[in-house]
Tab-separated table of C-alpha atoms in Angstrom:
chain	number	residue	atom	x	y	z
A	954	UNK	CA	156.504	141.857	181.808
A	955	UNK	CA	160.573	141.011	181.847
A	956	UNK	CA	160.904	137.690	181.625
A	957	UNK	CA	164.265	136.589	182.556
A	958	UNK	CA	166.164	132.468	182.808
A	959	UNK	CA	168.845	131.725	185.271
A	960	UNK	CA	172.560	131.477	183.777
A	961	UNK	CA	172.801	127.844	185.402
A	962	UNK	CA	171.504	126.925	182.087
A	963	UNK	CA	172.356	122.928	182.941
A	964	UNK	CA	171.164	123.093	186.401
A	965	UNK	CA	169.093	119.736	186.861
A	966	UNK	CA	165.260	120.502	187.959
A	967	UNK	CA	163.080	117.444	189.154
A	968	UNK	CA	159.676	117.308	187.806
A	969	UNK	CA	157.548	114.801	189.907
A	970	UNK	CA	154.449	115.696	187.873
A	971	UNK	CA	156.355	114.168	184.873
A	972	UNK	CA	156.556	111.032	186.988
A	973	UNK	CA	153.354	111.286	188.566
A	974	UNK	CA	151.911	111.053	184.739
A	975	UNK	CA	155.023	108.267	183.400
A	976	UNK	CA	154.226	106.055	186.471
A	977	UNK	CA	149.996	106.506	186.215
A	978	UNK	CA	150.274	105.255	183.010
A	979	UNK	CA	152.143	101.847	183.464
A	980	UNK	CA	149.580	101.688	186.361
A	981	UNK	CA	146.551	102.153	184.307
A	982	UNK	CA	148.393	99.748	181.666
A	983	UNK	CA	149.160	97.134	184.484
A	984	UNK	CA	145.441	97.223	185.365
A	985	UNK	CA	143.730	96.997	181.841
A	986	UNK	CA	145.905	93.410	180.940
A	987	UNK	CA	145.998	92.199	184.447
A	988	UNK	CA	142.321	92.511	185.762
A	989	UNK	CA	139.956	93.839	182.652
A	990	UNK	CA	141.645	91.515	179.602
A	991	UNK	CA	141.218	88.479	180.634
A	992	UNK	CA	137.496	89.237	181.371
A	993	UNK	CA	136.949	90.930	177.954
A	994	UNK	CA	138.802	88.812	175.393
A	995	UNK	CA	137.798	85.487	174.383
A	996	UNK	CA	139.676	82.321	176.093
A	997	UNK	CA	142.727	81.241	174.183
A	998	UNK	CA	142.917	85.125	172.800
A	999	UNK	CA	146.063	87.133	174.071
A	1000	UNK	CA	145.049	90.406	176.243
A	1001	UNK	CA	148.450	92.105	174.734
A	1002	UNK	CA	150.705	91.558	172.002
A	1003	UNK	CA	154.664	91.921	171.521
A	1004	UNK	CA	153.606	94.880	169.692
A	1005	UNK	CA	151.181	96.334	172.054
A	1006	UNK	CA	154.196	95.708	174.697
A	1007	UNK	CA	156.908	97.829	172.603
A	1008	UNK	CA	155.017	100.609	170.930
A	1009	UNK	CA	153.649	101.312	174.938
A	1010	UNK	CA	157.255	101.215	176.819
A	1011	UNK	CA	158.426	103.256	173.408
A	1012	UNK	CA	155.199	106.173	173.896
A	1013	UNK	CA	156.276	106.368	178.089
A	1014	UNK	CA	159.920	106.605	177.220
A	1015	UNK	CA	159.052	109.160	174.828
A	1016	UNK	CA	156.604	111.482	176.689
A	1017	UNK	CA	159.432	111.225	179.272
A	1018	UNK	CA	162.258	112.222	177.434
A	1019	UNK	CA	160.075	115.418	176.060
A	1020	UNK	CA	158.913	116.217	179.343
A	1021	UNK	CA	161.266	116.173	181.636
A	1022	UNK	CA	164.986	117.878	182.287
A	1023	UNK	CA	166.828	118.787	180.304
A	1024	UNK	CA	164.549	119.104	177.300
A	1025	UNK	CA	161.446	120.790	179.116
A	1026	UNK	CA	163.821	123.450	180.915
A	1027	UNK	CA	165.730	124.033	177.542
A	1028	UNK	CA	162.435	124.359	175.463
A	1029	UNK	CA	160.628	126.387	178.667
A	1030	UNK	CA	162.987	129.197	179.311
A	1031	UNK	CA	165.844	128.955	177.089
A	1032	UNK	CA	165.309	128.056	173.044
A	1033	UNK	CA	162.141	128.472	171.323
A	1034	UNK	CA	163.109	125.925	168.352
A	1035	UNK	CA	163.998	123.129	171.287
A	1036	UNK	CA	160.147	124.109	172.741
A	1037	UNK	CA	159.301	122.936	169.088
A	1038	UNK	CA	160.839	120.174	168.684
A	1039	UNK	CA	159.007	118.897	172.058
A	1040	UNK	CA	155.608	120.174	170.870
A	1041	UNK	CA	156.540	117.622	167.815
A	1042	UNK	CA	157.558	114.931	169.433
A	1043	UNK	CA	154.108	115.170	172.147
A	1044	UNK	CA	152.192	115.457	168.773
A	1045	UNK	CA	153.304	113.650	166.283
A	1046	UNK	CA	155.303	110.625	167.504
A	1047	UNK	CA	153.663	109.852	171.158
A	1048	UNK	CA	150.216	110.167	169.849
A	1049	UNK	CA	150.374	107.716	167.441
A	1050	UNK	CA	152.718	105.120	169.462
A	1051	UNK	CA	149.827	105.155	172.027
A	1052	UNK	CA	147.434	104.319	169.746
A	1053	UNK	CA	149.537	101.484	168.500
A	1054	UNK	CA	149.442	100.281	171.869
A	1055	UNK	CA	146.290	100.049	172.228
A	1056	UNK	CA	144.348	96.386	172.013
A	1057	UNK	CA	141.769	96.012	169.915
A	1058	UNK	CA	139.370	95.284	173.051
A	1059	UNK	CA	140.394	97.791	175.356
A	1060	UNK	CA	139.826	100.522	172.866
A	1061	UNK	CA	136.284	99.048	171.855
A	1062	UNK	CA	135.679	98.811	175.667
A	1063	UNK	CA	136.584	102.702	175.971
A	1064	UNK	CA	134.022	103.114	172.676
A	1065	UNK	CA	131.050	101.369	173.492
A	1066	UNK	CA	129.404	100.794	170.337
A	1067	UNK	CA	125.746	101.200	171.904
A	1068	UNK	CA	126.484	104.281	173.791
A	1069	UNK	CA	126.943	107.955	173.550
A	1070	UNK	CA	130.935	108.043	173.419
A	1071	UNK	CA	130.679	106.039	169.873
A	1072	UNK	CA	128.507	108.662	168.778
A	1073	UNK	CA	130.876	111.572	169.523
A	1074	UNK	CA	133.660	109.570	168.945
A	1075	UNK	CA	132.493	108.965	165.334
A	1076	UNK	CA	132.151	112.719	165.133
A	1077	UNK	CA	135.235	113.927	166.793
A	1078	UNK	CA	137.680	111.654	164.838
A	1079	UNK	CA	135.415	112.663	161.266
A	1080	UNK	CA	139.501	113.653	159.350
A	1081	UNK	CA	138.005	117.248	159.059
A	1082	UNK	CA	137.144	117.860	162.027
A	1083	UNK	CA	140.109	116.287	164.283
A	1084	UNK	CA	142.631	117.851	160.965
A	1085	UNK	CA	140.731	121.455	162.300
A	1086	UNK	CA	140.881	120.752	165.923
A	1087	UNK	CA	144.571	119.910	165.503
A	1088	UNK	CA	145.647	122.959	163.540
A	1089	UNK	CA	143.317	125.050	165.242
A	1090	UNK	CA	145.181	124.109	168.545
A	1091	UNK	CA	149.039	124.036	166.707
A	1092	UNK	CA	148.359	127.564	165.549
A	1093	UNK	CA	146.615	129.283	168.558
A	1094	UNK	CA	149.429	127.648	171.073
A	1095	UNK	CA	151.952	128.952	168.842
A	1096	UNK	CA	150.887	132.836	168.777
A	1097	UNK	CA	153.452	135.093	170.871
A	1098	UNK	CA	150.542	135.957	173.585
A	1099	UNK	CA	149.930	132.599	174.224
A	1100	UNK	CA	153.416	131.552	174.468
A	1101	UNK	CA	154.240	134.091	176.552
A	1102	UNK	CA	151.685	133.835	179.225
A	1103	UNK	CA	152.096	129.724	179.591
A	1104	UNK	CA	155.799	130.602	180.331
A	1105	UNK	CA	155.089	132.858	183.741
A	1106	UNK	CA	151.288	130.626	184.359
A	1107	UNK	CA	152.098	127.593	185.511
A	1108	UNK	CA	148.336	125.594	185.497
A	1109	UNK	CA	148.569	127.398	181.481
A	1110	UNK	CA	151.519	125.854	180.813
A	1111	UNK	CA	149.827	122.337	181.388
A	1112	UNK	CA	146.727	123.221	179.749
A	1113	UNK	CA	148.617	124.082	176.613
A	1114	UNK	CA	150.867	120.585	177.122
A	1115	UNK	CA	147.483	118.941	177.509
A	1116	UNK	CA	145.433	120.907	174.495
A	1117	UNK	CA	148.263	119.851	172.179
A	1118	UNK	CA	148.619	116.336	173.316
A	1119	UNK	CA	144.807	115.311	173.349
A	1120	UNK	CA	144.113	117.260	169.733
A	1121	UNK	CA	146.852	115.231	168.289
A	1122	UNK	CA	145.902	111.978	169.505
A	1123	UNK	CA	142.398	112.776	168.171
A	1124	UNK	CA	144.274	113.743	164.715
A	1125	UNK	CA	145.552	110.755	164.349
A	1126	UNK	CA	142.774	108.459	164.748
A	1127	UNK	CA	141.546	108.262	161.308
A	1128	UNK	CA	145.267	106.582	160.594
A	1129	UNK	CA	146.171	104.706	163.623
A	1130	UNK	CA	142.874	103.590	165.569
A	1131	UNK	CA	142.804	100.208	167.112
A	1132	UNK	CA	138.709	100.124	166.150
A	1133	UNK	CA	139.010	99.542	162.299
A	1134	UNK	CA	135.572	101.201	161.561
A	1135	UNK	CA	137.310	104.581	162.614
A	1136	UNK	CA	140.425	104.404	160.321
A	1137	UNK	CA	140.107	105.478	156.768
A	1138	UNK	CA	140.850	104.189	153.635
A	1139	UNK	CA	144.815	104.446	152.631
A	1140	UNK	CA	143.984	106.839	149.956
A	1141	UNK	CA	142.187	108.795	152.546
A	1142	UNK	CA	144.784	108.478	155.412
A	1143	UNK	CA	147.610	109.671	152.613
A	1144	UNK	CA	145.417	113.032	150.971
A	1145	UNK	CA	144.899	113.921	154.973
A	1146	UNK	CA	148.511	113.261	156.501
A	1147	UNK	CA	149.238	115.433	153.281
A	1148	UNK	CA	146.828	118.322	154.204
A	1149	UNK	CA	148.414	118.230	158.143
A	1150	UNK	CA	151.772	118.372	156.677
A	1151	UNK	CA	150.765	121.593	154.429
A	1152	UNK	CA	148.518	123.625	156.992
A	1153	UNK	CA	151.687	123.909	159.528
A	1154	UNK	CA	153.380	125.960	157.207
A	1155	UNK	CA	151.740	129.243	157.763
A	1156	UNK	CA	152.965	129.227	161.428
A	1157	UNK	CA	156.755	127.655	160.222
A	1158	UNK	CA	156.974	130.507	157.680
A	1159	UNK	CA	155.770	133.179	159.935
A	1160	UNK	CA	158.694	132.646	162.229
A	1161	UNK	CA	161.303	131.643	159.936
A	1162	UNK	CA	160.554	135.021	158.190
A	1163	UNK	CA	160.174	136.996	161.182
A	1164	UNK	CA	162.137	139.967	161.632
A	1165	UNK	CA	162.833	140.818	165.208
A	1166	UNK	CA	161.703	138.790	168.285
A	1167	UNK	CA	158.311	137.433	168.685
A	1168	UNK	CA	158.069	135.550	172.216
A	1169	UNK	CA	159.537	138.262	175.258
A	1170	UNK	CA	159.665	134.737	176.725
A	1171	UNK	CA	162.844	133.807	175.057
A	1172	UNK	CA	164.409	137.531	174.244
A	1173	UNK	CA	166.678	137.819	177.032
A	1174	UNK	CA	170.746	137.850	177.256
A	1175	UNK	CA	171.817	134.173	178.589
A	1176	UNK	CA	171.670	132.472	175.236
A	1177	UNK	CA	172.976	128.861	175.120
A	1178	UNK	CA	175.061	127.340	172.675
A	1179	UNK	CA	175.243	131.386	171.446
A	1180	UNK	CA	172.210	130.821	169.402
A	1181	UNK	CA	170.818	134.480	169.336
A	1182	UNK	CA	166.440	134.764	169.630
A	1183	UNK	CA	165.737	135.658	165.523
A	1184	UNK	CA	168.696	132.382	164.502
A	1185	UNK	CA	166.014	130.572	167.259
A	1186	UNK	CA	162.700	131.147	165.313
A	1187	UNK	CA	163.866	130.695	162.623
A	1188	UNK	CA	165.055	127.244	163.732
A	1189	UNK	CA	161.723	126.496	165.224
A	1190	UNK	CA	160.406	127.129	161.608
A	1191	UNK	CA	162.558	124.899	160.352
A	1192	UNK	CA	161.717	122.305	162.904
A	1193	UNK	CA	158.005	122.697	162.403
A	1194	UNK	CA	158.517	122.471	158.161
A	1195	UNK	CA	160.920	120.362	157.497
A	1196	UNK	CA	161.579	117.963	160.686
A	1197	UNK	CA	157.349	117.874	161.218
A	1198	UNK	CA	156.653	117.554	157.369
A	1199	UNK	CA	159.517	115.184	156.325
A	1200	UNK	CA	158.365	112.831	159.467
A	1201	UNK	CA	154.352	113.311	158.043
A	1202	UNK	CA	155.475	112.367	154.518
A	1203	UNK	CA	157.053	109.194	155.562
A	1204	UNK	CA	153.649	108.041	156.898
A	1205	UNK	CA	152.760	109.248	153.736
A	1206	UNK	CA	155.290	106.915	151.685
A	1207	UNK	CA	154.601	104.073	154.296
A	1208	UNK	CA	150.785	103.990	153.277
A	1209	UNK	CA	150.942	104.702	149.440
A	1210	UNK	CA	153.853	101.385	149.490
A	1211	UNK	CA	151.102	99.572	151.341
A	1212	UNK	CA	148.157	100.143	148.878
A	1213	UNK	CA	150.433	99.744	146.061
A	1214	UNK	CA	150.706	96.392	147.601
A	1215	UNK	CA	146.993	95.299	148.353
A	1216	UNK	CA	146.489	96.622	144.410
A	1217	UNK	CA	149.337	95.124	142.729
A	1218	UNK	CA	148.944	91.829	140.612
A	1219	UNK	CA	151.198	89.255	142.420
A	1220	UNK	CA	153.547	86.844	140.112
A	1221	UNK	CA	152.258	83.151	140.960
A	1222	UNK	CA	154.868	80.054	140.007
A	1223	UNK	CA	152.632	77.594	138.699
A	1224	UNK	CA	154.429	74.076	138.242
A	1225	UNK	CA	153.529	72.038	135.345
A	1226	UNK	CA	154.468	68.915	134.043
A	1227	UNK	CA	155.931	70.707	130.997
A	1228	UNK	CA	157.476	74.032	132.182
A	1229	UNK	CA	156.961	76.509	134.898
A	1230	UNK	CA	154.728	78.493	133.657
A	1231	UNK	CA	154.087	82.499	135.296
A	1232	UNK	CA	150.347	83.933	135.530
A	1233	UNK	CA	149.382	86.774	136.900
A	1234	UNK	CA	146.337	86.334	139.762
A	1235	UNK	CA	144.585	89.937	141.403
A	1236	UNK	CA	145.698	90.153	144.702
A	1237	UNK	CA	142.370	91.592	146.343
């Protein structure tokens, strides 16, 4: 097939499905603190925090901006490295923002201890098993056929968006889940961010290294901002290594500063009459 993009490259193109999904979710939101909260927490408990609030309006603003014109036209028919810096934002910064949002009590609600969901819960969100659905997903929706066909099959395209988005949200449950019984240790959560950071790089160097052009999709003549299709894969390579591992190894740094916290000896100022004297006491 000849694919082909219009040379309106900045044309604007409304996408009410984008809204349809933005505005669902502030619904759904809306509904879960106004009418299920105050049934489910105790009385004098807040339904929603200040955090809750932010890291919610921050995920919907996010998903937005990655979804909608110009960056899903741009990353659809024009540059293959902009198509991967959305597929990075939808999986590694919304995901986790979501689950951020989450109450404690709405996400027990959703994982009834006593029911089936907790048990495949438990077994979906095991780290090897959401770490393999997640790469399994990252490196099938990256292959050239697969590309390809989501750009000229619309209900594809979607089902890619919504493979990527659900697999990462499942990765990153054993770090960020509101139910503390299905977040691992820190050591854990740091050796497994550093295996997703390291598994991405078969995919990154197979396109930075690539000789001609891999996606049809993108190897036509109206090229914007001159950027030519092989200087575009091997940005997307780039994007995926560096922008997607430097971003994983700051969770990385953010939960090794942590432990080294909850395992350091704290320095206690103990008056006495005489001097102050300094002891050390286990912080535990």
């Amino acid at each position: 097939m000849i694919f082909s993009a219009s040379q309106d490259i900045w044309r604007f193109q409304f996408h009410p499905e984008v809204w349809i999904i933005i505005l669902g979710g502030f619904l759904l939101a809306l509904y879960a603190i106004k009418v299920v909260g105050p049934n489910a927490v105790k009385q004098g408990e807040p339904v929603y925090t200040r955090k809750n609030q932010v890291a919610f309006i921050a995920a919907m603003f996010t998903l937005w901006f990655a979804s909608d014109w110009p960056m899903h036209d741009i990353s659809e028919e024009y540059l293959y490295s902009v198509h991967m810096l959305q597929h990075l934002i939808i999986s590694l910064i919304v995901p986790p923002l979501l689950l951020l949002a989450f109450p404690r009590w709405l996400a027990e609600l959703l994982v009834s201890p006593s029911g089936r969901t907790s048990k495949w819960v438990n077994q979906l969100s095991r780290p090897v098993v959401a770490g393999f659905i997640y790469n399994f997903v990252i490196i099938v929706t990256h292959l050239p056929f697969a590309v390809n066909y989501s750009i000229e099959n619309g209900p594809f395209h979607y089902f890619i968006h919504l493979a990527v988005f659900v697999s990462s949200l499942w990765m990153w449950i054993p770090v960020m889940s509101p139910v503390p019984g299905l977040r691992k240790s820190l050591p854990a959560q740091m050796v497994y961010l550093f295996l997703m950071s390291v598994i991405p790089t078969v995919p990154a160097g197979f396109l930075t290294f690539a000789g001609g052009a891999l996606y049809d999709a993108y190897d036509h003549s109206v090229r914007l901002w001159g950027i030519d299709i092989t200087t575009d894969q091997q940005l997307a390579g780039l994007v995926m290594k560096l922008i997607g591992g430097i971003y994983l190894w700051i969770w990385i740094g953010t939960r090794f500063f942590q432990w080294s916290r909850r395992n350091s000896p704290e320095m206690v100022l103990v008056e006495s009459n005489s001097s102050t004297e300094l002891i050390q006491e286990e912080n535990n």
